[in-house]
PDB file of C-alpha atoms in Angstrom:
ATOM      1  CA  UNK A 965     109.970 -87.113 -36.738  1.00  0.00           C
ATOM      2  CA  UNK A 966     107.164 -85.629 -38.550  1.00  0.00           C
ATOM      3  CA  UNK A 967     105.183 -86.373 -41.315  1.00  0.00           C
ATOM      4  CA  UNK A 968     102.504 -84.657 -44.056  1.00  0.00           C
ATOM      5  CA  UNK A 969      98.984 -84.679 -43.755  1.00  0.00           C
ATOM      6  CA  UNK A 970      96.165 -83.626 -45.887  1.00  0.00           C
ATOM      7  CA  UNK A 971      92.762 -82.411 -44.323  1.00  0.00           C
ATOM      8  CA  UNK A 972      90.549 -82.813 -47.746  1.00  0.00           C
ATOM      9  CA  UNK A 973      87.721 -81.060 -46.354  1.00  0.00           C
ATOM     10  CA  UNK A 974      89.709 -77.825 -46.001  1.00  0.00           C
ATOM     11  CA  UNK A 975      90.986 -78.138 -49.434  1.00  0.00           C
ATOM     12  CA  UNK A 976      89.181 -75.498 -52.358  1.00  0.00           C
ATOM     13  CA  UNK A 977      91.650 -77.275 -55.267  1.00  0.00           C
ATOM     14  CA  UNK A 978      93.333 -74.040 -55.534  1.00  0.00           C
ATOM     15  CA  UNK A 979      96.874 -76.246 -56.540  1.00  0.00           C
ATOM     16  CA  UNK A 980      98.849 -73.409 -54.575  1.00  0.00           C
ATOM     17  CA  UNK A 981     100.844 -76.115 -53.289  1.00  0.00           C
ATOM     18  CA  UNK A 982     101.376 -78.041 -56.437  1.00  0.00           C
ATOM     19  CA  UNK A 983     102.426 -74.653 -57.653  1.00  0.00           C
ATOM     20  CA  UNK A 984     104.651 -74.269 -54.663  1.00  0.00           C
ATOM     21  CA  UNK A 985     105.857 -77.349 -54.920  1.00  0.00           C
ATOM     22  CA  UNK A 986     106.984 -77.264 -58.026  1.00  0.00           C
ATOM     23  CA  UNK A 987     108.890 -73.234 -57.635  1.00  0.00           C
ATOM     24  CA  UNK A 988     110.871 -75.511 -54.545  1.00  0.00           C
ATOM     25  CA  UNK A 989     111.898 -77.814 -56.849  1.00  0.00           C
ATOM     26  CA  UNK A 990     112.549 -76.414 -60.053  1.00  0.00           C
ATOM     27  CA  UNK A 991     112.093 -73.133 -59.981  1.00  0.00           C
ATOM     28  CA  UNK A 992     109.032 -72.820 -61.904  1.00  0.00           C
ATOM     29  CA  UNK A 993     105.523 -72.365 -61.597  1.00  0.00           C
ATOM     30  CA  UNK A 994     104.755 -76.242 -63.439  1.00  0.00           C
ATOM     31  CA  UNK A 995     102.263 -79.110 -62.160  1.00  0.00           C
ATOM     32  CA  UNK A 996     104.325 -81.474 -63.994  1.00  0.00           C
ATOM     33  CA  UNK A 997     107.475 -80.679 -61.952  1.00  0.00           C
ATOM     34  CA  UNK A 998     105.213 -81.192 -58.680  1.00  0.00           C
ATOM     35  CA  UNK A 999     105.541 -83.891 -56.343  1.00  0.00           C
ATOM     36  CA  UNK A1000     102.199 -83.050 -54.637  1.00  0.00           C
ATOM     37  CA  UNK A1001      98.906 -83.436 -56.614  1.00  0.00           C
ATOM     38  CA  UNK A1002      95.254 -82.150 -56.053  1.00  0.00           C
ATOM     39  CA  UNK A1003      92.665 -85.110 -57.142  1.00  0.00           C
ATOM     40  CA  UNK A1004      89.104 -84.437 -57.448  1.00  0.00           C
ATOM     41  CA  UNK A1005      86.811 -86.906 -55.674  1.00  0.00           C
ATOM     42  CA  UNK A1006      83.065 -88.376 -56.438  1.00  0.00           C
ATOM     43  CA  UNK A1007      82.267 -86.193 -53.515  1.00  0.00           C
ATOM     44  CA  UNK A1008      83.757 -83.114 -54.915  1.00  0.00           C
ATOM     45  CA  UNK A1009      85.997 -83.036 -52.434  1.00  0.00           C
ATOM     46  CA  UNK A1010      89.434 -82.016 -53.320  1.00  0.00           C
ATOM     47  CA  UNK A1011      92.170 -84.177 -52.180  1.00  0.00           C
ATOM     48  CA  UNK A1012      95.772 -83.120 -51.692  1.00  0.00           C
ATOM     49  CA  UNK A1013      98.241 -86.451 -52.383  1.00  0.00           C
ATOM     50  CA  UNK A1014     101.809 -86.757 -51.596  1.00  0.00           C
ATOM     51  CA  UNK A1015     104.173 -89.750 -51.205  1.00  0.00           C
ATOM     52  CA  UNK A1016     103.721 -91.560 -47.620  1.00  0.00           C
ATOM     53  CA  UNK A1017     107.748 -92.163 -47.208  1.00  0.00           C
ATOM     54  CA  UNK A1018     107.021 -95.877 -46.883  1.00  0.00           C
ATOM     55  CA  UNK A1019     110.213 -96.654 -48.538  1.00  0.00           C
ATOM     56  CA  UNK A1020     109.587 -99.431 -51.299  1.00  0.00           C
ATOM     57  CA  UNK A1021     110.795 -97.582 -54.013  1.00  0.00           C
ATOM     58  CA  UNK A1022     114.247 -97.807 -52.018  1.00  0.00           C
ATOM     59  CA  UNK A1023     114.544-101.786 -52.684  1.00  0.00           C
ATOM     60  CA  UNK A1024     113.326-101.305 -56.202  1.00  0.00           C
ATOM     61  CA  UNK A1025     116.140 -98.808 -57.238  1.00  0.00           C
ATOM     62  CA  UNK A1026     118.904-101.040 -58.717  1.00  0.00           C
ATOM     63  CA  UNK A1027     120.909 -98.252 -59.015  1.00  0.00           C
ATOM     64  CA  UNK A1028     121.044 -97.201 -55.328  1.00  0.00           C
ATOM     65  CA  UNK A1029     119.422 -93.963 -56.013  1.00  0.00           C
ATOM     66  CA  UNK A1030     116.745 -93.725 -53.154  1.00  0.00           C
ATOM     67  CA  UNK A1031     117.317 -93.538 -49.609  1.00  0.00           C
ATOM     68  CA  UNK A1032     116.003 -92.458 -46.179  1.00  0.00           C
ATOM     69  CA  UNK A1033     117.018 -89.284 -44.712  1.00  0.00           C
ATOM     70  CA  UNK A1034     118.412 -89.409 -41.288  1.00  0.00           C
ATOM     71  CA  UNK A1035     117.266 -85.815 -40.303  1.00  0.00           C
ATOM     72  CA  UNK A1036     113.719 -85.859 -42.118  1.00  0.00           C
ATOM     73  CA  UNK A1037     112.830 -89.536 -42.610  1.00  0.00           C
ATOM     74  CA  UNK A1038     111.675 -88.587 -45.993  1.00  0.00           C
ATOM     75  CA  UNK A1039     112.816 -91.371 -48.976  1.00  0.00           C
ATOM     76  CA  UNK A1040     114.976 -89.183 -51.211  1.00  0.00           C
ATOM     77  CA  UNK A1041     116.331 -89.095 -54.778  1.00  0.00           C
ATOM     78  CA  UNK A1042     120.386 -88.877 -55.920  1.00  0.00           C
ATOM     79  CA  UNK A1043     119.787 -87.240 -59.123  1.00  0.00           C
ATOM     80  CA  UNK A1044     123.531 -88.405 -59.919  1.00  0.00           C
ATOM     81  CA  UNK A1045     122.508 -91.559 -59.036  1.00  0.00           C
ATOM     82  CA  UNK A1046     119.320 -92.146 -60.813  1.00  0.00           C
ATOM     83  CA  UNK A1047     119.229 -93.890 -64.337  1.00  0.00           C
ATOM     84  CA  UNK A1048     115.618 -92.897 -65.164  1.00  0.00           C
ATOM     85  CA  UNK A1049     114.761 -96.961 -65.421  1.00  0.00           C
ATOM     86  CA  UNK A1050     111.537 -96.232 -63.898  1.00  0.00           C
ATOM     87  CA  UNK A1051     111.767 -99.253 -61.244  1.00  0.00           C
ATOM     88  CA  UNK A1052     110.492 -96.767 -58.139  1.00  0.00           C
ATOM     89  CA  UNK A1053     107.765 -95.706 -60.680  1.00  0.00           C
ATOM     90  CA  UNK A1054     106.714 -99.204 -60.688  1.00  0.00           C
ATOM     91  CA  UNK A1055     107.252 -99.592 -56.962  1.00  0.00           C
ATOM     92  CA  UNK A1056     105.082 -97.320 -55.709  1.00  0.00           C
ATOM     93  CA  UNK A1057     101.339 -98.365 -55.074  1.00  0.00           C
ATOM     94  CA  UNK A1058     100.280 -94.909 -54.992  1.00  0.00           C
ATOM     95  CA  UNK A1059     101.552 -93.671 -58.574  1.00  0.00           C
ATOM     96  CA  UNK A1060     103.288 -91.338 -55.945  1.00  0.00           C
ATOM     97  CA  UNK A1061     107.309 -91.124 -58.070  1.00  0.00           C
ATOM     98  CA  UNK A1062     106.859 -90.094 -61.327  1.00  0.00           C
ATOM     99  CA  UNK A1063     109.975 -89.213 -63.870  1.00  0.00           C
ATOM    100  CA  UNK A1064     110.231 -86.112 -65.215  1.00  0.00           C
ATOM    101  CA  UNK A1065     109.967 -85.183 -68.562  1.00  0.00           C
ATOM    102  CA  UNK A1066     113.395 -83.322 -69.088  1.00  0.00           C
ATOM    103  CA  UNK A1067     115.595 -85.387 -67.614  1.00  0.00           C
ATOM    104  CA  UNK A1068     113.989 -88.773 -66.827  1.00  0.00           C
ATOM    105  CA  UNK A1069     115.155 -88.943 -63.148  1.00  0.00           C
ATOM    106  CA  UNK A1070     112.793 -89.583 -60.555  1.00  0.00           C
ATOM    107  CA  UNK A1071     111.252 -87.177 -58.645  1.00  0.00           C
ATOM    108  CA  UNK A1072     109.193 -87.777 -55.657  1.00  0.00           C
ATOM    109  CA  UNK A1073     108.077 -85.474 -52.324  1.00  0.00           C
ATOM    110  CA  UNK A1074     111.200 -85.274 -49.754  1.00  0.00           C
ATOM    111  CA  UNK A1075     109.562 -83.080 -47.446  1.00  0.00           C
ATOM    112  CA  UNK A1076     111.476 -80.367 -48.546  1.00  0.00           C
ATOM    113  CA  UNK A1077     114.185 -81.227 -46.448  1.00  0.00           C
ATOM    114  CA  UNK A1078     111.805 -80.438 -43.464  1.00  0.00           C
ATOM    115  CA  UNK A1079     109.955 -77.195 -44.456  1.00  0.00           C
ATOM    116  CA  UNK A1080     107.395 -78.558 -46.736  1.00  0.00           C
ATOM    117  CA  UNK A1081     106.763 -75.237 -49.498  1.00  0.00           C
ATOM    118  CA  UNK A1082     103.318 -76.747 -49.575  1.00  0.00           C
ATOM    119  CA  UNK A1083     102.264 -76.369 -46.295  1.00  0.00           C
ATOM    120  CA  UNK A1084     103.751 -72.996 -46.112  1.00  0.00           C
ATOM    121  CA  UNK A1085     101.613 -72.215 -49.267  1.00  0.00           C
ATOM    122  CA  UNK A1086      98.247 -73.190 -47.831  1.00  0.00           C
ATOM    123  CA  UNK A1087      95.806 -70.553 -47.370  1.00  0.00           C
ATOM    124  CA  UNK A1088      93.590 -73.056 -45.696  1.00  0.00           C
ATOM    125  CA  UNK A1089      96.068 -75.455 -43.466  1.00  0.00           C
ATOM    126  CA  UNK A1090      94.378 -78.008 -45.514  1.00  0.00           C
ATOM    127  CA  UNK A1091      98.248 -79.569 -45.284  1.00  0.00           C
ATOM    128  CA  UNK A1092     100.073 -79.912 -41.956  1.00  0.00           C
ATOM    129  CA  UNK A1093     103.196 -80.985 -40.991  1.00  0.00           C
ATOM    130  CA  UNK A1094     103.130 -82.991 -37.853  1.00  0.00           C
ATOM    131  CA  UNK A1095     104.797 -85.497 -35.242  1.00  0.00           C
ATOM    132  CA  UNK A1096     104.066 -88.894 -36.082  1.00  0.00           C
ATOM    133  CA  UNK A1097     101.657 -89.619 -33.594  1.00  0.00           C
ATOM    134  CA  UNK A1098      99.586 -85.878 -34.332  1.00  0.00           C
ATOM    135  CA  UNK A1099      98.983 -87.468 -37.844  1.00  0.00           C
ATOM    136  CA  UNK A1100      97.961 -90.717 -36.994  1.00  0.00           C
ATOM    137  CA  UNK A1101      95.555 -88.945 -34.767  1.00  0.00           C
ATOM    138  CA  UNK A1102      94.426 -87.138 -37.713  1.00  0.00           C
ATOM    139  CA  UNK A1103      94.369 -89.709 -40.021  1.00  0.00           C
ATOM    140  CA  UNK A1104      92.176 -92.127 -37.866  1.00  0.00           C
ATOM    141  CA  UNK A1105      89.599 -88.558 -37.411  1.00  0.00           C
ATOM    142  CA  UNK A1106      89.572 -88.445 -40.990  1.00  0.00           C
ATOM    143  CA  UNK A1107      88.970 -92.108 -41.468  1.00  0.00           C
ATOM    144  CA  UNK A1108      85.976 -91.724 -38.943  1.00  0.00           C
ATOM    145  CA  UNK A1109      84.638 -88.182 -40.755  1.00  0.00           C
ATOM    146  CA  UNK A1110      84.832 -90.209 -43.984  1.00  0.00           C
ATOM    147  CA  UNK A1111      83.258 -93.370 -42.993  1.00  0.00           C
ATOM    148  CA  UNK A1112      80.524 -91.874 -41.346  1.00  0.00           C
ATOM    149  CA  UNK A1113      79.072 -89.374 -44.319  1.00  0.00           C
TER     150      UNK A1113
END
């Protein structure tokens, strides 16, 4: 299984992945159709953020919307499904599901079924796509590069 991971201090805050992101999805070059976002931080150091697939927007969706994928692991949204109430919204610690403007459904990273359009987009492989235990490596280097500045 593999997973996302950003590496902030390669970021510039170009948003070629937002951008990317959001020509995957919906076929147009729009932040607001984006499941990946580029935050600024006190540091100025730009950080990349993307849903975690932790999955507890799946018990919030009374309408059975959300579920794991079996090939990906990613937490994924039935458009058909979805009623727009905004429960997964709620759900999520991150802010990480937002609904979308046009047609209220919820719309939230799925890894692009396993080829991430972000990560592809990168110029700077400031986003990876990893095993599981690559990016918990990673993480715990960042954790350590951040704790230590």
């Amino acid at each position: 299984m593999k997973t996302l991971v950003a590496l902030p201090e390669r970021c510039t805050g170009c948003q070629r992945c937002v951008l990317a992101c959001s020509y995957a999805h919906a076929q147009s070059f729009s932040p607001s159709k984006s499941r990946i976002w580029v935050v600024r931080a006190k540091r100025r150091i730009d950080y990349p953020i993307f849903c975690n697939q932790c999955g507890l927007c799946v018990g919030a969706c009374p309408a059975g919307a959300l579920s794991r994928d079996a090939k990906t692991g990613a937490v994924v949204v039935d458009e058909e499904k979805c009623v727009g109430c905004g429960f997964c919204v709620r759900a999520c610690p991150w802010g990480l599901i937002v609904l979308d403007s046009e047609t209220g459904k919820a719309i939230k990273c799925d890894l692009c079924g396993g080829d991430p359009a972000c990560v592809k987009e990168c110029p700077e492989a400031a986003l990876l796509f990893v095993d599981l235990n690559e990016a918990a490596s990673a993480k715990r280097s960042l954790l350590v590069r951040l704790l230590g500045e």
